[in-house]
Structures are given as C-alpha cells and as structure tokens.
XYZ file of N, CA and C in Angstrom:
723
model
N 132.860 67.164 195.012
C 132.947 68.765 194.214
C 131.538 69.141 194.507
N 131.556 70.484 194.880
C 130.548 71.178 195.255
C 129.924 71.829 193.668
N 128.761 72.393 193.867
C 128.139 72.634 192.237
C 128.443 74.329 191.895
N 128.544 74.270 190.817
C 129.051 75.581 190.359
C 128.158 76.719 190.224
N 128.369 77.715 191.188
C 127.373 78.609 190.965
C 127.071 79.860 189.889
N 125.749 79.573 189.616
C 125.672 80.459 188.212
C 124.584 81.595 188.407
N 124.988 82.737 187.617
C 124.175 84.019 187.352
C 123.221 83.670 186.243
N 122.076 83.652 186.276
C 120.970 83.568 184.801
C 120.805 84.952 184.298
N 121.428 85.208 182.987
C 120.863 86.139 182.403
C 119.358 86.407 182.019
N 118.436 87.106 182.798
C 117.256 86.598 182.642
C 116.199 88.006 182.124
N 115.666 87.329 181.127
C 114.846 88.320 180.164
C 113.398 88.529 180.733
N 112.793 87.558 181.154
C 111.804 87.666 181.540
C 110.737 86.545 180.450
N 111.249 86.478 179.746
C 110.713 85.166 178.652
C 111.192 83.916 178.383
N 110.566 83.242 177.673
C 110.304 81.854 177.528
C 111.766 81.017 177.526
N 112.331 81.741 176.588
C 113.891 81.253 176.636
C 114.716 81.276 177.830
N 114.556 81.885 178.924
C 115.281 82.647 179.905
C 114.495 81.217 181.015
N 113.338 81.313 180.725
C 112.653 80.143 181.451
C 112.940 78.765 181.179
N 113.489 78.309 180.165
C 113.845 77.238 179.647
C 115.221 76.825 180.393
N 115.815 77.940 180.185
C 117.367 77.790 180.573
C 117.582 77.487 182.459
N 116.472 77.957 182.776
C 116.345 77.758 184.428
C 115.794 76.585 184.962
N 115.299 75.845 183.940
C 114.620 74.589 183.917
C 115.406 73.557 183.769
N 116.189 73.965 182.810
C 117.727 73.270 182.490
C 118.340 73.152 183.688
N 118.771 74.291 184.241
C 120.013 74.398 185.151
C 119.423 73.668 186.099
N 118.206 73.708 186.410
C 117.581 73.169 187.614
C 117.765 71.351 187.854
N 117.759 71.004 186.642
C 117.726 69.894 186.430
C 119.489 69.021 186.606
N 120.081 69.854 186.229
C 121.583 69.964 186.225
C 122.385 69.692 187.420
N 123.056 68.236 187.917
C 123.865 68.460 188.825
C 125.086 69.381 189.103
N 125.541 69.704 188.143
C 126.599 70.673 187.918
C 126.628 72.083 188.977
N 125.110 72.326 188.315
C 125.002 74.239 188.319
C 124.523 74.421 189.518
N 123.998 75.634 190.095
C 123.194 76.047 191.124
C 123.105 77.594 190.732
N 121.932 77.911 190.505
C 121.554 79.127 190.085
C 120.942 79.851 191.197
N 122.204 80.906 191.338
C 121.966 82.112 192.613
C 121.384 83.338 192.583
N 121.410 83.652 191.375
C 120.540 84.979 191.217
C 120.153 85.213 189.774
N 119.205 85.966 189.651
C 118.693 86.457 188.082
C 119.813 87.661 188.026
N 119.732 87.945 186.613
C 120.245 89.077 186.145
C 119.626 89.968 184.805
N 118.966 90.852 185.445
C 118.136 91.833 184.478
C 118.461 93.287 184.116
N 118.610 93.427 182.657
C 118.723 94.730 182.341
C 117.472 95.517 182.201
N 117.255 96.687 182.795
C 116.175 97.626 182.744
C 116.545 98.971 182.228
N 115.204 99.834 181.751
C 115.551 100.608 181.369
C 115.362 102.025 183.012
N 116.530 102.646 182.617
C 116.390 103.116 184.118
C 115.254 104.374 184.088
N 114.910 105.034 183.210
C 113.709 106.225 182.604
C 112.492 105.364 182.878
N 112.292 104.525 181.933
C 111.270 103.965 181.833
C 110.663 103.100 182.711
N 111.628 102.083 183.420
C 111.498 101.180 184.218
C 110.914 100.150 183.938
N 111.475 99.791 182.454
C 110.857 98.202 181.694
C 112.163 97.356 181.330
N 111.827 96.495 181.680
C 112.760 95.312 180.880
C 113.241 95.704 179.195
N 114.424 95.725 179.077
C 115.213 96.415 177.903
C 114.450 95.508 177.050
N 114.261 95.840 175.496
C 113.757 95.030 174.194
C 112.367 94.703 174.723
N 112.182 94.267 175.847
C 110.944 93.463 176.202
C 109.933 94.542 176.419
N 109.905 95.471 176.917
C 108.685 96.512 177.120
C 107.965 95.889 178.414
N 108.267 95.104 179.226
C 107.718 94.816 180.262
C 108.037 95.473 181.673
N 107.019 95.995 182.326
C 107.095 96.640 183.473
C 107.854 96.182 184.394
N 108.671 96.739 185.363
C 109.839 96.881 186.340
C 108.813 95.574 187.547
N 107.317 95.777 187.785
C 106.765 95.333 188.811
C 106.620 94.034 188.405
N 106.342 93.599 186.841
C 106.168 92.430 186.569
C 107.427 91.612 186.743
N 108.365 91.976 186.487
C 109.808 91.332 186.873
C 110.054 90.915 188.013
N 109.462 91.646 189.211
C 109.680 91.602 190.490
C 108.733 90.383 191.036
N 107.578 90.659 190.506
C 106.753 89.441 190.411
C 106.996 87.956 190.125
N 107.822 88.137 189.020
C 108.485 86.731 188.554
C 109.345 86.552 189.327
N 110.417 87.342 189.847
C 111.126 86.757 190.699
C 110.964 86.143 192.035
N 110.400 86.457 192.560
C 109.329 86.115 193.571
C 108.621 85.004 193.408
N 107.913 84.522 192.153
C 107.338 83.277 192.258
C 108.530 82.617 192.030
N 109.505 82.654 191.487
C 110.848 81.677 191.197
C 111.287 81.321 192.224
N 111.412 82.547 193.220
C 112.084 82.192 194.439
C 113.712 82.313 194.545
N 114.196 83.204 193.382
C 115.608 83.423 193.460
C 115.770 84.985 193.799
N 117.038 85.453 194.176
C 117.066 86.788 194.429
C 117.088 87.364 192.647
N 116.942 88.548 192.527
C 116.989 89.177 191.296
C 117.850 90.425 191.417
N 118.934 90.986 190.665
C 119.808 91.854 190.619
C 119.276 92.547 189.068
N 119.037 93.983 189.295
C 118.951 94.964 188.111
C 119.606 95.828 187.607
N 120.038 95.725 186.394
C 121.287 96.437 185.926
C 120.121 97.656 185.253
N 120.502 98.979 185.678
C 119.735 100.057 185.062
C 120.588 100.838 183.934
N 120.005 100.674 182.911
C 120.755 101.085 181.812
C 119.959 102.578 181.407
N 120.762 103.523 181.516
C 120.450 105.251 181.279
C 120.199 105.250 179.478
N 118.919 106.248 179.523
C 118.703 106.683 178.360
C 119.582 107.400 177.565
N 119.881 107.703 176.265
C 120.629 108.201 175.322
C 119.864 109.421 174.427
N 119.631 110.578 175.379
C 118.568 111.602 174.377
C 117.657 110.692 173.496
N 116.803 110.127 174.087
C 115.786 109.232 173.261
C 116.164 108.317 172.882
N 117.229 107.982 172.702
C 117.997 107.033 171.974
C 118.191 105.499 173.050
N 118.641 104.549 172.559
C 119.061 103.243 173.403
C 120.213 103.982 173.942
N 120.381 102.880 174.970
C 121.915 103.336 175.619
C 122.853 102.688 174.704
N 123.805 103.592 174.844
C 124.979 103.244 173.533
C 125.690 101.726 173.951
N 126.318 101.092 173.351
C 126.871 99.892 173.317
C 128.038 99.927 174.242
N 128.678 101.326 174.114
C 130.104 101.285 174.938
C 129.492 101.325 176.686
N 128.275 102.132 176.767
C 127.801 102.532 178.211
C 127.491 100.803 178.499
N 126.518 100.576 177.668
C 126.308 98.926 178.097
C 127.291 97.978 178.706
N 128.460 98.185 177.922
C 129.707 97.116 178.199
C 130.261 97.604 179.482
N 130.315 98.957 179.681
C 130.967 99.666 180.636
C 130.191 99.010 182.164
N 128.909 99.100 182.132
C 128.086 98.655 183.108
C 128.044 97.443 183.654
N 127.746 96.421 182.344
C 127.952 95.135 182.662
C 129.140 94.575 183.303
N 130.553 95.436 182.513
C 131.692 94.939 183.120
C 131.766 95.279 184.890
N 131.161 96.137 185.038
C 131.123 96.461 186.279
C 130.503 95.186 187.068
N 129.272 95.083 186.910
C 128.579 94.250 187.496
C 129.250 92.440 187.615
N 130.053 92.720 186.432
C 130.402 90.942 186.460
C 131.512 91.018 187.417
N 132.267 92.467 187.411
C 133.656 92.190 188.430
C 133.132 91.946 189.850
N 131.743 92.864 189.856
C 130.939 92.443 191.285
C 130.879 91.189 191.627
N 130.448 90.523 190.655
C 129.920 88.932 190.550
C 131.579 88.200 191.069
N 132.537 88.509 190.565
C 133.833 87.650 190.492
C 134.172 87.896 192.053
N 134.214 89.211 192.507
C 134.732 89.185 193.784
C 133.519 88.669 194.740
N 132.445 88.180 194.503
C 131.929 86.973 195.377
C 132.130 85.432 195.173
N 132.977 85.517 194.258
C 133.257 84.256 193.901
C 132.337 83.595 193.137
N 131.477 84.263 192.165
C 131.072 84.161 191.129
C 131.559 83.972 189.475
N 131.499 82.840 188.566
C 132.357 83.127 187.328
C 131.921 82.700 186.426
N 130.417 82.471 186.435
C 129.592 81.836 185.423
C 128.521 82.414 185.508
N 128.362 82.571 184.349
C 127.014 83.414 183.351
C 126.109 82.558 182.458
N 124.848 82.328 182.717
C 124.109 81.311 181.769
C 123.307 82.670 181.032
N 123.165 81.947 179.412
C 122.296 82.950 178.692
C 121.535 81.731 177.990
N 120.245 82.099 177.503
C 119.373 81.243 176.492
C 119.540 81.687 175.304
N 120.575 81.717 174.709
C 120.560 81.747 172.813
C 120.650 80.134 172.431
N 120.460 80.516 171.283
C 119.986 79.263 170.549
C 120.898 79.015 169.304
N 121.219 80.056 168.730
C 121.933 79.615 167.293
C 122.843 80.965 166.984
N 122.484 82.208 167.427
C 123.418 83.249 166.918
C 124.887 83.265 167.049
N 125.495 82.623 166.512
C 127.104 82.626 166.787
C 127.933 84.195 167.060
N 127.673 84.966 166.520
C 128.292 86.130 166.648
C 127.829 86.940 167.924
N 126.711 86.708 168.424
C 126.169 87.264 169.952
C 126.971 86.144 171.003
N 126.854 84.810 170.644
C 127.544 83.823 171.756
C 129.002 84.390 171.653
N 129.819 84.626 170.807
C 130.908 85.046 171.000
C 131.076 86.259 171.384
N 130.249 87.091 171.325
C 130.621 88.416 171.903
C 130.165 88.440 173.704
N 128.955 87.456 174.017
C 129.157 87.234 175.390
C 130.424 86.604 175.788
N 131.029 85.749 175.209
C 132.116 84.751 175.823
C 133.135 85.933 175.935
N 133.442 86.926 175.147
C 134.618 87.638 174.929
C 134.482 88.869 175.979
N 133.521 89.191 176.169
C 133.153 90.331 177.080
C 133.480 89.439 178.814
N 132.895 88.495 179.092
C 133.145 87.619 179.870
C 134.588 87.338 180.361
N 135.243 86.669 179.278
C 136.465 86.423 179.217
C 137.522 87.582 179.617
N 136.968 88.777 179.334
C 138.061 89.932 179.810
C 137.778 90.054 181.134
N 136.976 89.511 182.072
C 137.109 90.061 183.534
C 137.172 88.425 184.216
N 137.828 87.747 183.569
C 138.082 86.221 183.907
C 136.976 85.496 184.254
N 135.679 85.593 183.489
C 134.382 84.775 183.752
C 134.451 83.891 182.482
N 132.878 82.820 182.404
C 133.167 82.200 181.863
C 131.311 82.335 181.532
N 130.977 81.740 180.209
C 129.475 81.577 179.912
C 129.432 80.278 179.529
N 128.124 79.925 179.569
C 127.441 78.257 179.658
C 125.745 78.635 178.947
N 125.528 77.674 177.851
C 124.791 78.100 177.147
C 123.665 76.955 176.686
N 122.882 76.764 177.712
C 122.246 75.094 178.538
C 121.060 74.629 177.102
N 120.843 75.717 176.251
C 119.835 75.396 175.048
C 120.598 75.757 173.907
N 121.476 76.047 173.819
C 122.335 75.999 172.416
C 122.090 74.876 171.474
N 121.869 75.060 170.225
C 121.959 74.243 169.024
C 120.575 73.249 168.984
N 119.669 73.865 169.947
C 118.182 73.173 169.738
C 117.645 73.597 168.482
N 117.156 72.730 167.736
C 116.204 73.451 166.560
C 115.067 74.141 166.964
N 114.993 75.086 166.465
C 113.750 76.025 166.993
C 112.429 75.501 166.911
N 112.008 74.965 166.045
C 110.430 74.515 166.126
C 110.149 73.049 166.692
N 111.221 72.138 167.195
C 111.168 71.342 167.972
C 111.320 71.626 169.682
N 112.410 72.783 169.710
C 112.442 73.378 171.158
C 111.120 74.344 171.587
N 110.558 75.043 170.482
C 109.515 75.931 170.632
C 108.205 74.940 170.736
N 107.916 73.913 170.722
C 107.298 73.048 171.400
C 107.488 72.209 172.443
N 108.675 72.030 172.807
C 108.877 71.571 174.053
C 108.512 72.718 175.084
N 108.797 73.711 174.866
C 108.456 74.957 175.578
C 106.965 74.754 176.261
N 106.260 74.457 175.239
C 105.043 74.560 175.199
C 104.422 73.042 175.821
N 104.760 72.167 175.804
C 104.575 70.737 176.148
C 105.138 70.884 177.754
N 106.086 71.656 178.177
C 106.277 71.707 179.180
C 105.567 72.645 180.604
N 104.611 73.328 179.532
C 103.510 74.181 180.158
C 104.224 75.285 180.760
N 105.225 75.882 180.143
C 105.276 77.298 180.481
C 104.485 78.145 179.072
N 104.029 79.092 180.338
C 103.063 80.051 179.600
C 103.622 81.353 179.494
N 103.310 81.941 178.192
C 104.118 83.214 177.975
C 102.921 84.236 177.179
N 103.144 85.358 177.193
C 102.134 86.406 176.319
C 103.762 86.966 175.434
N 103.060 87.343 174.266
C 104.303 88.466 173.537
C 104.019 89.630 173.663
N 105.059 90.023 174.460
C 105.115 91.303 174.951
C 105.356 92.383 173.904
N 106.011 91.966 172.615
C 106.549 92.785 171.597
C 106.681 92.278 170.646
N 106.386 92.304 169.264
C 106.602 91.985 167.949
C 107.103 93.037 166.990
N 107.752 92.726 166.055
C 108.349 93.491 165.072
C 107.140 93.892 164.063
N 107.249 94.941 163.442
C 105.951 95.346 162.642
C 106.036 94.437 161.339
N 106.998 93.613 160.767
C 106.792 92.822 159.912
C 105.535 91.625 160.004
N 105.949 91.003 161.636
C 105.039 90.279 162.249
C 103.424 90.486 161.852
N 103.168 91.860 162.383
C 102.115 92.367 162.625
C 101.306 92.581 163.737
N 100.700 93.922 164.390
C 100.198 93.975 165.695
C 99.414 92.937 166.065
N 98.734 92.060 165.129
C 97.878 91.175 165.831
C 98.413 90.106 166.675
N 99.810 90.244 166.225
C 100.342 88.854 167.351
C 101.251 89.826 168.654
N 100.801 90.745 168.803
C 101.120 91.720 170.120
C 100.104 91.035 171.353
N 100.594 90.531 172.133
C 99.612 90.025 173.484
C 98.998 88.504 173.353
N 99.367 87.981 171.974
C 98.854 86.400 172.007
C 99.824 85.748 172.899
N 99.534 84.798 173.401
C 99.944 83.671 174.123
C 100.658 83.083 173.110
N 102.053 82.441 173.796
C 102.681 81.487 172.819
C 102.063 80.259 173.149
N 101.287 79.988 171.876
C 100.839 78.224 172.242
C 101.106 77.645 170.747
N 100.545 76.507 170.527
C 100.513 76.026 169.489
C 99.681 76.813 168.292
N 98.707 77.259 168.369
C 98.203 77.982 167.357
C 98.680 79.236 166.910
N 99.364 79.885 167.502
C 100.383 81.165 167.422
C 101.550 80.425 166.247
N 102.057 79.329 166.683
C 103.320 78.642 165.984
C 102.635 78.240 164.616
N 101.439 78.015 164.528
C 100.897 77.645 163.073
C 100.685 78.817 162.313
N 100.519 80.058 163.222
C 100.075 81.047 162.360
C 100.975 82.261 161.705
N 102.703 81.980 162.510
C 103.339 82.593 162.061
C 103.706 83.058 160.978
N 104.051 84.003 160.227
C 104.384 84.259 159.139
C 105.825 83.650 158.431
N 105.763 83.344 157.234
C 106.975 82.577 156.559
C 108.435 83.258 156.817
N 109.319 82.795 157.461
C 110.813 83.499 157.541
C 110.703 84.024 158.861
N 109.912 83.940 159.788
C 109.913 84.014 161.140
C 110.055 83.009 162.311
N 111.447 83.082 162.829
C 112.001 81.973 163.907
C 110.660 81.805 164.894
N 110.479 80.715 165.077
C 109.645 80.231 165.993
C 109.933 80.544 167.416
N 111.011 80.649 167.740
C 111.608 81.013 168.791
C 111.746 82.759 168.770
N 111.869 83.398 167.723
C 111.925 84.758 167.939
C 113.682 85.160 168.185
N 114.284 84.079 168.044
C 115.821 84.229 167.604
C 116.342 85.581 167.172
N 116.221 86.038 166.114
C 116.441 87.221 165.526
C 115.725 88.431 165.775
N 115.013 88.598 167.084
C 114.494 89.621 167.524
C 112.833 89.663 167.023
N 112.570 88.904 166.254
C 111.161 89.230 165.727
C 109.958 89.423 166.633
N 110.009 88.784 167.807
C 109.155 89.261 168.916
C 110.038 88.694 170.220
N 109.399 89.305 171.400
C 109.777 89.096 172.681
C 108.644 88.366 173.638
N 109.070 87.700 174.855
C 108.139 87.094 175.496
C 107.957 87.686 176.935
N 107.017 87.235 177.546
C 106.794 87.167 179.175
C 106.270 86.190 179.553
N 106.799 85.266 180.454
C 106.631 84.212 181.370
C 105.559 84.618 182.316
N 104.398 83.639 182.651
C 103.454 84.123 183.709
C 103.123 82.986 184.357
N 103.839 81.753 183.954
C 103.409 80.333 184.830
C 104.406 79.284 184.007
N 104.618 78.115 184.826
C 105.237 77.345 184.540
C 105.730 76.483 185.403
N 106.558 75.456 185.200
C 107.263 74.623 186.253
C 108.237 74.866 187.119
N 108.810 76.641 186.520
C 109.733 77.103 187.438
C 108.867 77.922 188.713
N 107.578 78.189 188.324
C 106.960 79.091 189.379
C 106.502 78.543 190.507
N 106.078 79.164 191.577
C 105.592 78.403 192.700
C 104.122 78.661 192.439
N 103.815 79.952 191.737
C 102.690 80.011 191.413
C 102.551 80.836 190.215
N 101.193 80.795 189.377
C 100.901 81.781 188.303
C 101.229 83.357 188.449
N 101.352 84.201 187.587
C 101.186 85.406 187.833
C 99.559 86.066 187.118
N 98.658 86.963 187.903
C 97.509 86.836 187.225
C 98.050 88.372 186.553
N 98.116 87.950 184.780
C 98.494 89.158 184.268
C 97.401 89.415 183.148
N 97.286 90.453 182.865
C 96.334 91.067 181.912
C 96.942 91.630 180.987
N 96.031 91.918 179.501
C 96.559 93.072 178.584
C 95.924 94.321 178.700
N 97.144 95.235 178.725
C 96.880 96.656 178.851
C 96.820 97.135 177.545
N 97.329 98.227 177.123
C 97.253 99.494 176.276
C 97.998 98.726 175.271
N 98.251 98.932 173.635
C 98.989 98.696 172.793
C 99.818 99.846 172.179
N 100.944 99.713 172.022
C 101.953 100.926 171.920
C 102.955 100.663 170.453
N 102.859 101.206 169.658
C 103.944 101.287 168.404
C 104.986 102.424 168.783
N 106.152 101.956 168.700
C 107.311 102.504 169.037
C 108.383 101.732 168.087
N 109.507 102.632 167.341
C 110.615 102.153 166.464
C 110.119 100.776 165.815
N 109.296 100.757 165.326
C 108.795 99.532 164.148
C 108.523 98.424 165.152
N 107.943 98.794 166.283
C 107.514 97.251 167.232
C 106.090 97.637 168.267
N 105.521 96.566 167.818
C 104.092 96.766 168.724
C 104.306 96.076 169.877
N 103.965 97.107 171.061
C 103.926 96.459 172.272
C 102.544 96.390 172.464
N 102.342 95.393 174.060
C 101.143 95.453 174.635
C 101.727 95.519 176.205
N 101.330 96.543 176.787
C 101.381 97.021 178.027
C 101.097 95.628 178.941
N 101.616 94.582 179.563
C 101.350 93.485 180.380
C 101.169 94.111 181.887
N 100.125 94.052 182.652
C 99.875 94.242 183.940
C 99.493 93.411 184.538
N 99.770 93.392 186.029
C 99.422 92.427 187.270
C 98.115 92.774 187.364
N 97.020 92.052 187.566
C 95.396 92.446 187.797
C 95.501 93.768 188.371
N 95.963 93.744 189.350
C 95.914 94.814 190.574
C 96.490 96.525 189.996
N 97.107 96.221 188.968
C 97.453 97.609 188.363
C 96.357 98.065 187.463
N 95.534 97.264 187.271
C 94.985 97.701 185.839
C 94.202 99.238 186.212
N 93.525 99.354 186.738
C 92.559 100.436 187.307
C 93.737 102.004 187.225
N 94.951 101.577 188.130
C 95.740 102.969 187.865
C 96.546 102.977 186.670
N 96.625 101.776 185.638
C 97.242 101.938 184.659
C 96.366 102.520 183.218
N 94.784 102.413 183.722
C 94.210 103.361 182.800
C 94.108 104.746 182.820
N 94.525 105.729 183.601
C 94.683 106.718 183.904
C 96.058 107.384 183.119
N 96.752 106.670 182.866
C 98.126 107.294 181.704
C 98.654 106.391 180.687
N 99.002 107.067 179.870
C 99.421 106.476 178.601
C 100.664 105.378 178.858
N 100.881 104.447 178.072
C 101.883 103.601 178.290
C 102.910 104.284 177.453
N 104.328 104.229 177.716
C 105.271 104.756 177.306
C 106.495 103.601 177.016
N 107.035 103.067 176.109
C 108.033 102.469 175.813
C 109.413 102.802 175.628
N 110.452 102.133 176.028
C 111.999 102.651 175.841
C 112.414 102.470 174.561
N 112.978 103.365 173.966
C 113.734 103.186 172.655
C 114.613 101.667 172.177
N 114.531 101.406 171.362
C 115.562 100.338 170.984
C 116.424 100.587 169.928
C-alpha cells in the first residue's frame, strides 16, 4: 500500500515544524504541500505577523510546495469566520479533486479546535490528523529545543510583556515564562517563526526589525538580512486579529 498524501497546515511556527518532523518519520504519510493563510492586504502570516517573504524562504529551505490562502481584510477588522470557512472549503475541495483527502495540524490539546477542524473537513469528505496531539506541553517544548528547532517569538500577548517579543524559543525563555502561560503558547499567548532546524536544508538569516503593538499584541517585524535596509525606510504594519 502506498503512503497517504498529506497537506500540512503550516503556520511557520515551532509546532508546525514538529509536525513536519513527525510526519517525515512516519511511513504511513507523505507530506505533499504546505498550506498557510496570509493577510491579503498586509501580506503577513495570519496571527503570527510574519512577512510573506520569510514564509517563502521557509518553504524553499524545507523543499516543499507552498500554497497560500489569501484572507481579505474586513474594514480594519479580521476576516470574518464565515468568509474564512468559505475560502478554506474551496481550497479543500481543490485538494479533494487532486486526490488528497488528509490535512495535518499541530494542535496539542484544544478539543474544541480539534472538533472544529474535523467538522469542516468532514463536510467535504476529508479527514484531519494530529501528529503531536496529547503531548504534555513542557516535555514537548523541551523536545522542540533538544531537536534543534530554532525559532523567534514573532508575536506575544500583552499579558506576557513586550520583553518576550523577538526572544529565541529556548530553555532560558521557558524558565522565564510568567505563571499561567502555556510553554507551547497553545492558547495564543505567543506565536513563533522557525528559522533553523532538522527540517531545513539551510538556516535562514533572520534579524529583528521594528516592534509594533496592535490589538493587545506585541509584534517584532522579522526580516531576512537582505531586507533590513529597505525595511528601515517604512513603518511595519501588522494585520488585525
């Protein structure tokens, strides 16, 4: 029996990287494409605030095709849930037409989110897999670091504090997290961007740019080194969440 073709829901963060690592070790699956939602207006990864150009560089270093789903703005507000579901349904139907019926996600323990994903896929005759589901957050976080996955925090909620934005995800950061913060950021406390690790053919040369506060979140504008000069001439603007 041949391997099951899988699309990986790719955020650019550490959990997505771990899912890809797990799937590549699993003889049952073959990851055929990365799928990422991007703000149509701001050209940044949804929620993470990372530039589309960095996403492209990630996919090139990983060596997999990347499909981007562009989400429209809503008069200065996030894309509505109805619009999001309609756009994603169309994308899933296109995958189904190609004979791909499985999508992988990096969720750890949010049952309502898991059921929502499963329900949306079931409506188009597809299924979800969750390769890292149920992993205890702190041991999983340490596994990420031990594996050599390197990431910066691209976005942190205000309750964590601006000082965590732009920090590398490592043991020192885990030790400093405020009480009540999931070490994986599973509840949206923070988001990350992976720039090196075993899933990459080469590390990305990423530097920290401007800091931006929007909608109660602190962002750092991550840049490829060759973008620094151009980025210095314009303010960084993040999409609504």
